[in-house]
GROMACS .gro file of C-alpha atoms in nm:
model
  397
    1UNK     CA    1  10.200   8.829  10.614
    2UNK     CA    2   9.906   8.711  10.854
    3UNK     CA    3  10.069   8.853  11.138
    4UNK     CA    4  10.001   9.194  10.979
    5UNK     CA    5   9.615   9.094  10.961
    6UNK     CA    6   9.653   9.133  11.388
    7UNK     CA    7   9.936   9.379  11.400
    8UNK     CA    8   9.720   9.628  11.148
    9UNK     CA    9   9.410   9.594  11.393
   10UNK     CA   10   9.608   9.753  11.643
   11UNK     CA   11   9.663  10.128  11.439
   12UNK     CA   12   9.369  10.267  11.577
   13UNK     CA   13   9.465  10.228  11.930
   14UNK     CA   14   9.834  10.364  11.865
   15UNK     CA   15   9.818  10.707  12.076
   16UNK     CA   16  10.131  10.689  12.186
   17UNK     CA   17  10.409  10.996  12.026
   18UNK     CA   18  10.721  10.823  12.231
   19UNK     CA   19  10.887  10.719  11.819
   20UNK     CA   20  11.032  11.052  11.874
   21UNK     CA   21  11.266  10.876  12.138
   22UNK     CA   22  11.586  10.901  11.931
   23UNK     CA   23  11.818  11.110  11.922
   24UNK     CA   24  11.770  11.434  11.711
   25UNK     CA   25  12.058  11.433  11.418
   26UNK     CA   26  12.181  11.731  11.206
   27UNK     CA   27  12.026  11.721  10.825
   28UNK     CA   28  11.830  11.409  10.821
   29UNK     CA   29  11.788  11.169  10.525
   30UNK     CA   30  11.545  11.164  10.261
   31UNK     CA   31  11.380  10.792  10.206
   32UNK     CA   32  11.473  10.699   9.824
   33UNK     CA   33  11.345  10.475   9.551
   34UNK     CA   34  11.584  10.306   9.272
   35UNK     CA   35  11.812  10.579   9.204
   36UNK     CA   36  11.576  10.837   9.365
   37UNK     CA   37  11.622  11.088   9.681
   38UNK     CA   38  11.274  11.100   9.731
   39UNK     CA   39  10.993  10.848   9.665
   40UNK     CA   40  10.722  11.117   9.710
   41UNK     CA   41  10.678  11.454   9.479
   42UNK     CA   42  10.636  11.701   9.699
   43UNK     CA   43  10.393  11.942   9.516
   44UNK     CA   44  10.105  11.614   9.531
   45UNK     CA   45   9.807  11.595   9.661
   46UNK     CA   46   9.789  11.528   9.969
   47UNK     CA   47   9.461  11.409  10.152
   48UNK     CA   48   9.295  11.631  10.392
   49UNK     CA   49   9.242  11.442  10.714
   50UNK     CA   50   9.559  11.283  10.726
   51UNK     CA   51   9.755  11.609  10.638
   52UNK     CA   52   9.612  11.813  10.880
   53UNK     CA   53   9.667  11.647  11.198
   54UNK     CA   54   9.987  11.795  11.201
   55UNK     CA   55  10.124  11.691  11.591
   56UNK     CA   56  10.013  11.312  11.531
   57UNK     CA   57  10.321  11.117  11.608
   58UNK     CA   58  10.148  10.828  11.674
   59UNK     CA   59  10.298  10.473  11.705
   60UNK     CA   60  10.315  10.152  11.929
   61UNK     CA   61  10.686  10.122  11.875
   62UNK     CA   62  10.921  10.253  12.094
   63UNK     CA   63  11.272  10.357  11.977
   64UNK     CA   64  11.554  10.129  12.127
   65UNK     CA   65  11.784  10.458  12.121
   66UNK     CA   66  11.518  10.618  12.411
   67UNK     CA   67  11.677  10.707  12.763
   68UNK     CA   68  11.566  10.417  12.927
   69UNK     CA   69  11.331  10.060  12.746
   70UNK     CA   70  11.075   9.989  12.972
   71UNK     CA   71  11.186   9.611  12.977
   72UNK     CA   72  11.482   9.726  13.219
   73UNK     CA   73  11.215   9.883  13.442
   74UNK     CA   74  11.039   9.774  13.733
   75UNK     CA   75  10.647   9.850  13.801
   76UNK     CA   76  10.538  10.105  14.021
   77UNK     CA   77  10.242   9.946  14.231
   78UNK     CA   78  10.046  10.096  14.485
   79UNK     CA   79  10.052  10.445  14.611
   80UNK     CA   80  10.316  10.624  14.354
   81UNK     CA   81  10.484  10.946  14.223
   82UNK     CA   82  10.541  11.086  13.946
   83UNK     CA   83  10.891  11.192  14.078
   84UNK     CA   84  10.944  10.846  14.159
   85UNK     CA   85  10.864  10.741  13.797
   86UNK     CA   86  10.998  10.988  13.517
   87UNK     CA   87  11.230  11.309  13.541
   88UNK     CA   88  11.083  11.515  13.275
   89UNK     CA   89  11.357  11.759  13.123
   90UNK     CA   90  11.364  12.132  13.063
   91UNK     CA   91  11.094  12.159  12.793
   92UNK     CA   92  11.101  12.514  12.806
   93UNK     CA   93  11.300  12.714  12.500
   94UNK     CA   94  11.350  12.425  12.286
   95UNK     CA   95  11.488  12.599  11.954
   96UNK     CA   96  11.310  12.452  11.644
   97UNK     CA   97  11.367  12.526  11.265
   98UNK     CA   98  11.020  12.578  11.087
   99UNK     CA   99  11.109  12.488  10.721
  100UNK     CA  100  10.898  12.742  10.465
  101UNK     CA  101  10.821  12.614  10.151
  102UNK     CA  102  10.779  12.874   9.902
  103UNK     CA  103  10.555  12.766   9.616
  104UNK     CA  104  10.677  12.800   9.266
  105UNK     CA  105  10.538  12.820   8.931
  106UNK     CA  106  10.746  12.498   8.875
  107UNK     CA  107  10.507  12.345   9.184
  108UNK     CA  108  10.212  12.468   8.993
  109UNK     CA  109  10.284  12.318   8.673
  110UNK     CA  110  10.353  11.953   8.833
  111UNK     CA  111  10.058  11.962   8.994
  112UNK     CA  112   9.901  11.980   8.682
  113UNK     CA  113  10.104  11.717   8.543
  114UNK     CA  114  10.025  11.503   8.839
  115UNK     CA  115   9.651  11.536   8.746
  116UNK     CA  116   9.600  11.550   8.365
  117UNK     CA  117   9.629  11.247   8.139
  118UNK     CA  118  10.000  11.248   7.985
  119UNK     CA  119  10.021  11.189   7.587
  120UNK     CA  120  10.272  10.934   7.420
  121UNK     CA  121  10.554  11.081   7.233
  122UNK     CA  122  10.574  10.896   6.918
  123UNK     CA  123  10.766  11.191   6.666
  124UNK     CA  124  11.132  11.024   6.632
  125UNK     CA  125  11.221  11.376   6.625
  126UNK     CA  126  11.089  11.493   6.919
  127UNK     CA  127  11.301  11.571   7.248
  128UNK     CA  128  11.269  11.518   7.642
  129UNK     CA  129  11.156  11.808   7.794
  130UNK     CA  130  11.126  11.925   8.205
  131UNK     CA  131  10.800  11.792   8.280
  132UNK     CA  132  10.857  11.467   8.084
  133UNK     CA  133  10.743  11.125   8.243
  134UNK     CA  134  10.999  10.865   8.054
  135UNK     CA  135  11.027  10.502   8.094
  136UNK     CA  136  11.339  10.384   8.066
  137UNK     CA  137  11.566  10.102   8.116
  138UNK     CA  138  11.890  10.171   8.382
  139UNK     CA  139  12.202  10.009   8.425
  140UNK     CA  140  12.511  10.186   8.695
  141UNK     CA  141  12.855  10.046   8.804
  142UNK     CA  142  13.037  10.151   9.094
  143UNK     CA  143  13.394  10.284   8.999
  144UNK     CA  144  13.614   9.950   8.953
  145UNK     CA  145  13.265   9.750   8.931
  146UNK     CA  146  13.065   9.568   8.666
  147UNK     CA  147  12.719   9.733   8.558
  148UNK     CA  148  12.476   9.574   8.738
  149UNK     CA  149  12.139   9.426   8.549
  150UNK     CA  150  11.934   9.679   8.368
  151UNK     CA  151  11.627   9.744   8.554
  152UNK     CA  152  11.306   9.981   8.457
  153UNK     CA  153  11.241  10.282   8.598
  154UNK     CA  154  10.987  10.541   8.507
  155UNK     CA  155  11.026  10.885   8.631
  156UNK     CA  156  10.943  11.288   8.552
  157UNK     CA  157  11.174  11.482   8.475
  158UNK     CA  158  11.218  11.818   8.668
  159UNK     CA  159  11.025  11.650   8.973
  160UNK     CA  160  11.323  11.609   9.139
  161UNK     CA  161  11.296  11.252   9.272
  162UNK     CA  162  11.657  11.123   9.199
  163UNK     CA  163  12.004  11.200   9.220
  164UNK     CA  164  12.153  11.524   9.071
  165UNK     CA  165  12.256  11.554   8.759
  166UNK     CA  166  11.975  11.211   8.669
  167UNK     CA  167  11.673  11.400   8.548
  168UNK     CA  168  11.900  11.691   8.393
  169UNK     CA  169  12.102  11.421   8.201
  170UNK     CA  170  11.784  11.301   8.007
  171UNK     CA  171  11.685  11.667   7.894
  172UNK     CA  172  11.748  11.692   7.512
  173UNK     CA  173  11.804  11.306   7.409
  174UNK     CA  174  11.499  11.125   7.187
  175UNK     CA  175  11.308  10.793   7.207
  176UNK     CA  176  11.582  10.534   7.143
  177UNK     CA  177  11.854  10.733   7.267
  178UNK     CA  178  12.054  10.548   7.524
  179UNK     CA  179  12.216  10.834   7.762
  180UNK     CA  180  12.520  10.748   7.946
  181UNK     CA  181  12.591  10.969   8.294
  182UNK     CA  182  12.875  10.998   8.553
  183UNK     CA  183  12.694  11.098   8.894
  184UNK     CA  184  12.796  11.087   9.250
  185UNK     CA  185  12.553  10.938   9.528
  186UNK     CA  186  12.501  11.192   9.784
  187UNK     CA  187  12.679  11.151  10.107
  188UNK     CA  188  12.369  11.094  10.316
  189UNK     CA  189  12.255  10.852  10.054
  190UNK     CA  190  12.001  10.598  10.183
  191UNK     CA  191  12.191  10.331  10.083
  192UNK     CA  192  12.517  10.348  10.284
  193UNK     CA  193  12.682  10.094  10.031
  194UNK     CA  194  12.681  10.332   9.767
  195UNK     CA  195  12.653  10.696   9.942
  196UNK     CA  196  12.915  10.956   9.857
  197UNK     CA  197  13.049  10.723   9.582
  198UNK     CA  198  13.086  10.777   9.185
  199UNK     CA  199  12.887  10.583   8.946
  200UNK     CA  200  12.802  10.548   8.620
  201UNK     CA  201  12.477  10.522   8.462
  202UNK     CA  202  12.326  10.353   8.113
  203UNK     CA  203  11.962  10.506   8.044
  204UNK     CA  204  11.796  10.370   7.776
  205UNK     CA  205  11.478  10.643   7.700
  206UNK     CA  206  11.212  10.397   7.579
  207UNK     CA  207  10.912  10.602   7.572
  208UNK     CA  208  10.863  10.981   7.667
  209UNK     CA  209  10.498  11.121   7.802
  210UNK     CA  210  10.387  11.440   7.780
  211UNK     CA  211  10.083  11.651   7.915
  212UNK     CA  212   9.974  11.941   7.753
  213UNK     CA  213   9.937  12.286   7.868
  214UNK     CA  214   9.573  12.293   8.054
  215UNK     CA  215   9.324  12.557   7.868
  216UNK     CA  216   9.018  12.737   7.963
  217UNK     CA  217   8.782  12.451   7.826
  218UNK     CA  218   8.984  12.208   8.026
  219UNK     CA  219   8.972  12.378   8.333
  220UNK     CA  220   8.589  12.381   8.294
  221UNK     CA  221   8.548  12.034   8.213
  222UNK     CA  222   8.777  11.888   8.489
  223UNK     CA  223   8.604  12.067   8.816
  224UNK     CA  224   8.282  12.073   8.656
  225UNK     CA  225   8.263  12.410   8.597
  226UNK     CA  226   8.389  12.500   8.947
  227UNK     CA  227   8.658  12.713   8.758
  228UNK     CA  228   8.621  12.860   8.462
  229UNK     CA  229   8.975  12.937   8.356
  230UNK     CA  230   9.333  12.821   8.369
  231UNK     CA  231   9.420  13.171   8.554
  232UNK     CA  232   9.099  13.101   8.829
  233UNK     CA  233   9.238  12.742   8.879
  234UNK     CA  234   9.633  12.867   8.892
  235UNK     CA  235   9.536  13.026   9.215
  236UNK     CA  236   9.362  12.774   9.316
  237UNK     CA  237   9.615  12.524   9.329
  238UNK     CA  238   9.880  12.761   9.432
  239UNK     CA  239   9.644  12.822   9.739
  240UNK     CA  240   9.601  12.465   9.776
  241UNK     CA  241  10.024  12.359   9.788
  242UNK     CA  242  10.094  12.660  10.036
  243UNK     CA  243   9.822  12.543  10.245
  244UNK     CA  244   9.981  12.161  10.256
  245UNK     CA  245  10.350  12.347  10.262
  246UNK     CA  246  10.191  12.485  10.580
  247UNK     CA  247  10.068  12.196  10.718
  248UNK     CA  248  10.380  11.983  10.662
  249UNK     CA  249  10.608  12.244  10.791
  250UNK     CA  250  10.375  12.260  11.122
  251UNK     CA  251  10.402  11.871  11.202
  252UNK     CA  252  10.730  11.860  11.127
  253UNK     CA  253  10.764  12.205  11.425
  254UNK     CA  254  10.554  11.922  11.643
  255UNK     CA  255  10.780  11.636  11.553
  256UNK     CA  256  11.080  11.798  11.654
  257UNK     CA  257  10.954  11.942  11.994
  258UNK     CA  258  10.828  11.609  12.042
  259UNK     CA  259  11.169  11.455  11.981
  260UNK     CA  260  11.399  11.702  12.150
  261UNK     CA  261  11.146  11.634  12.477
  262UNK     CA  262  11.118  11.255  12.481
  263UNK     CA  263  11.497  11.231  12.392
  264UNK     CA  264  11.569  11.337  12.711
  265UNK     CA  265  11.296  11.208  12.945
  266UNK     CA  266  11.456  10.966  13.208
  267UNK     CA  267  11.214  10.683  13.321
  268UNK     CA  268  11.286  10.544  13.668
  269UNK     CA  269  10.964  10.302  13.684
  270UNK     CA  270  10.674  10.194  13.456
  271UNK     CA  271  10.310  10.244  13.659
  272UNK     CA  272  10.165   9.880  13.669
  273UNK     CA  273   9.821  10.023  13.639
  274UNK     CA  274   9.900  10.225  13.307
  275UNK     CA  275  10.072   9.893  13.135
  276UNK     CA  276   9.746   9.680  13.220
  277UNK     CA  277   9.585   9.934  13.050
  278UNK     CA  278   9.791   9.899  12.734
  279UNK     CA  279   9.758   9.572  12.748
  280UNK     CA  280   9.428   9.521  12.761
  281UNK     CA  281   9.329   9.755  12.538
  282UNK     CA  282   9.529   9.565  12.237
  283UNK     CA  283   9.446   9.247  12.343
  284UNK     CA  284   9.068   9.342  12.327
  285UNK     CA  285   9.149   9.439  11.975
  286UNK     CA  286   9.296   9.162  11.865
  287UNK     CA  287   9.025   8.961  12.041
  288UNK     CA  288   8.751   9.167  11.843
  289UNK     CA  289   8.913   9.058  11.556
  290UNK     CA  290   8.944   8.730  11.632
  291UNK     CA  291   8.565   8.679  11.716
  292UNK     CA  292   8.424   8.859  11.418
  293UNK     CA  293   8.597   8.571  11.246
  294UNK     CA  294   8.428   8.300  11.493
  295UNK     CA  295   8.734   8.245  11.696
  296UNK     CA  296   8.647   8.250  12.127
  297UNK     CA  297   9.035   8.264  12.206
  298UNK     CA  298   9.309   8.496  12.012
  299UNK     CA  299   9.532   8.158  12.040
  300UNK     CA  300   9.364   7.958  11.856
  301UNK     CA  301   9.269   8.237  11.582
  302UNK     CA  302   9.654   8.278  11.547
  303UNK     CA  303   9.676   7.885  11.502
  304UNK     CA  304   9.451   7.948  11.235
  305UNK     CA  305   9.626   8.168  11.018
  306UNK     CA  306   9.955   8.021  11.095
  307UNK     CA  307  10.051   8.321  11.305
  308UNK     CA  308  10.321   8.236  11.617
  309UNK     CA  309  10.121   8.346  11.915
  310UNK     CA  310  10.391   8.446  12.149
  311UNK     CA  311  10.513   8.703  11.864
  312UNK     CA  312  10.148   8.820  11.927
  313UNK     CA  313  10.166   8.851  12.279
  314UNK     CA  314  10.516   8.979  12.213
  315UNK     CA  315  10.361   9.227  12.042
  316UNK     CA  316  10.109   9.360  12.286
  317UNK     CA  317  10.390   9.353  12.533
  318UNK     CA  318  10.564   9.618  12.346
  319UNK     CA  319  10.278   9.786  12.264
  320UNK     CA  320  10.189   9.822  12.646
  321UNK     CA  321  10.482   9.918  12.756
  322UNK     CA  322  10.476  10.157  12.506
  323UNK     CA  323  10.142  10.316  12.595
  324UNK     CA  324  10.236  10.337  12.977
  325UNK     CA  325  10.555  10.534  12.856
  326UNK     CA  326  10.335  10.794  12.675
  327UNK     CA  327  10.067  10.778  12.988
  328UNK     CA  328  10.311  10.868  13.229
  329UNK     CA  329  10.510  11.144  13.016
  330UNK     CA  330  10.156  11.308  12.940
  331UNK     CA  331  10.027  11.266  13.234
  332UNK     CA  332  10.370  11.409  13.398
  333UNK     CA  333  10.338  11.662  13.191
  334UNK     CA  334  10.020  11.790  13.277
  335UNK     CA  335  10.050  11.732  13.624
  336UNK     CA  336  10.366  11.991  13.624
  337UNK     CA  337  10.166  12.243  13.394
  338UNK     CA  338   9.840  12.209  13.619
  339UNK     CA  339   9.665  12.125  13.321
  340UNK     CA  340   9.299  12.017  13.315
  341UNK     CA  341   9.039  11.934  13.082
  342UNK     CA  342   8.884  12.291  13.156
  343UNK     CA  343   9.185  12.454  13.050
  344UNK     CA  344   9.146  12.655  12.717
  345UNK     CA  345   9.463  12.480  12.557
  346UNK     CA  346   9.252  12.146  12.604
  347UNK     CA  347   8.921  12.217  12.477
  348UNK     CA  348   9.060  12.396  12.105
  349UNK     CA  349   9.263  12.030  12.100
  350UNK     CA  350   8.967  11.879  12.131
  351UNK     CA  351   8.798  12.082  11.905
  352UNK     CA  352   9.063  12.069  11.631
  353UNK     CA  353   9.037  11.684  11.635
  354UNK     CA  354   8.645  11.727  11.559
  355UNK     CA  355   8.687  11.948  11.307
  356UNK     CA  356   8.948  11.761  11.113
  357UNK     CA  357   8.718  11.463  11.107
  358UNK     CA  358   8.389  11.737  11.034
  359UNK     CA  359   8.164  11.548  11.358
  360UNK     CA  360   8.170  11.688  11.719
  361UNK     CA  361   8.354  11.577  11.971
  362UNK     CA  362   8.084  11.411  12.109
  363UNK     CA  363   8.043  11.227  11.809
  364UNK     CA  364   8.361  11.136  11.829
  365UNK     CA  365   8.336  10.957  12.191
  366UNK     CA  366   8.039  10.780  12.005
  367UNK     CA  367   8.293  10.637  11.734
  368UNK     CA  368   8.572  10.577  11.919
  369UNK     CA  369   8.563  10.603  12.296
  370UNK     CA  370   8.547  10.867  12.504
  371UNK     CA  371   8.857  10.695  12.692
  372UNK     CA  372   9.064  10.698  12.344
  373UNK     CA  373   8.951  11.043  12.261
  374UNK     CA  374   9.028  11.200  12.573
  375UNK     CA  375   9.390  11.014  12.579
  376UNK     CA  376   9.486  11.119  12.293
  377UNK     CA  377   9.339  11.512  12.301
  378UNK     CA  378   9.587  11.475  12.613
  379UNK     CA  379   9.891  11.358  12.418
  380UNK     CA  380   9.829  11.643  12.204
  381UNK     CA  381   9.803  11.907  12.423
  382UNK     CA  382  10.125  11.822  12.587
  383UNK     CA  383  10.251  11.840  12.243
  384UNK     CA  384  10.124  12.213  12.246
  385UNK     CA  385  10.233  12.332  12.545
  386UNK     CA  386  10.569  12.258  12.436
  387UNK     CA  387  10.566  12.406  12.123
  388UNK     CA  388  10.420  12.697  12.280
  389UNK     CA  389  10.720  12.718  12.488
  390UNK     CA  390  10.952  12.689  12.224
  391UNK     CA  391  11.183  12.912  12.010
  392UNK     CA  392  11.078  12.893  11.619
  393UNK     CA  393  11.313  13.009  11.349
  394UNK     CA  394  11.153  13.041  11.020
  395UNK     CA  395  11.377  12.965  10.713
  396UNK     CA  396  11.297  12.927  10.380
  397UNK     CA  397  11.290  12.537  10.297
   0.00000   0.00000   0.00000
């Protein structure tokens, strides 16, 4: 856990996009939770700084499944190429899928749940209804299989979050009730063990939440007056999800252009100069670190916290080798598109950046670095071009 103290220091230095080096699969899987298909409800909110940097790929790992690991490579010194380093592929026509959410009334109404205090159910009488948040107590078995211990599990109903047929089962049942369901884990379950397999489910419903409807006087009293009614702040919100629908469905257009690119990028050698500068950018990060708490030498701050220091320098190994990867695809990049930092495509980059952060971009070389900056305004403009080059097929998500 005090690794992560060093390894964490390093996330503001990660420009590199080259994660997308895998290879691109057919209907990817959602991350899940418990029983869950997604850990995250979709309609949230979302904040604005992180959302809207929608071609950041950034990461100082590099995927084993890329066309070549740097490890296997030998330095270029000297006088080199770019030929003699990386064979970029044909970037040009790349046919992406741009996923369009269409925001519901259904989207609308969670976000309100998702922001209003929810009410305890305490009327034996009273039923679970879409929108409920229940806490409960689940048990499953595998066909042929014991039931495994009963864990708890709180979860809305309607949000969509677990496997079909979960949330539906509860609709209808009271406080007390204990609901018994026979599901099937989807194929492309997260959990290979149990994916595409039947199971049944004990759901003990021990307490059921409800928000109410929101009303004028509400509406007032939550923004302040902002809004005056539930109608002013329906639109609002509605606004508000299609803008983050847009923003999500436009970083996942970069991801994929990204991916499709890198996927195929054949590195012949690694430039020497670019890995030294990897290298000693993270090490002068971790050094930082290690001064501000009164070490001289990164060793013996990593004997201090009990940290192995060759995982460390491990670490920054990768990380460098990673960062000359992404230097010389970029740079490759622009070098076959003739790009400069005069070129239009560059400066709204730049700009965008800025404005997503609210400063200038000269206040930006002022926080960061004008190196940094400029590296990674770079990264994403190569993300651009090829976007710009590429086929996009809207379909409704």
């Amino acid at each position: 856990m005090k690794k992560n103290m060093l390894i964490a220091a390093a996330s503001i230095l990660c420009i590199s996009m080259m994660a997308g080096c895998q290879k691109p699969e057919e209907g990817g899987q959602k991350g899940t939770s418990q029983v869950s298909e997604s850990s995250t409800d979709s309609t949230s909110e979302t904040s604005s700084d992180s959302s809207s940097e929608t071609s950041d790929n950034s990461t100082a790992e590099t995927s084993e499944t890329s066309a070549n690991s740097a490890k296997e490579l030998e330095f270029a010194e000297g006088d080199w190429t770019f030929d003699e380093c990386v064979t970029l592929p044909d970037y040009k026509n790349y046919e992406i899928t741009k996923n369009v959410t269409k925001i519901t009334d259904d989207d609308v109404a969670n976000f309100y749940r998702s922001i209003m205090e929810p009410k305890e159910i305490t009327d034996a009488n009273a039923t679970v209804e879409n929108g409920d948040t229940l806490d409960t107590t689940y048990q499953f078995k595998l066909e042929g299989e014991d039931y495994n211990e009963a864990q708890e599990y709180s979860f809305t109903v309607g949000a969509n979050t677990n496997i079909e047929g979960f949330e539906e089962g509860m609709i209808g049942h009271k406080l007390g009730d204990e609901v018994n369901l026979d599901l099937k884990f989807p194929e492309d379950y997260w959990d290979s063990s149990v994916a595409g397999k039947d199971a049944s489910f004990k759901v003990v419903i021990n307490g059921i939440n409800r928000t109410d409807d929101p009303t004028d006087e509400w509406v007032q009293e939550y923004t302040g007056g902002q809004y005056n009614t539930v109608a002013e702040y329906d639109a609002y919100i509605r606004d508000y999800l299609e803008s983050e629908a847009e923003k999500t469905a436009e970083s996942d257009v970069y991801n994929q252009a990204w991916t499709l690119f890198t996927y195929e990028v054949e590195f012949k050698k690694l430039p020497k100069e670019y890995y030294d500068e990897g290298y000693n950018m993270i090490e002068s990060t971790f050094l930082t670190e290690a001064q501000q708490n009164g070490f001289s030498d990164l060793e013996s701050y990593c004997d201090s916290l009990g940290t192995d220091y060759e995982e460390i320098k491990d670490y920054m190994d990768m990380y460098a080798e990673s960062y000359a990867k992404n230097m010389l695809v970029v740079n490759a990049l622009w070098d076959a598109e003739n790009l400069s930092e005069d070129d239009e495509i560059y400066k709204n980059v730049l700009n965008e950046i800025a404005e997503t952060q609210g400063v200038t971009a000269d206040s930006l070389y002022e926080t960061y670095g004008e190196d940094y900056i400029k590296s990674y305004a770079k990264s994403r403009t190569a993300n651009e071009v090829i976007v710009n080059y590429a086929n996009i097929k809207e379909v409704e998500a």
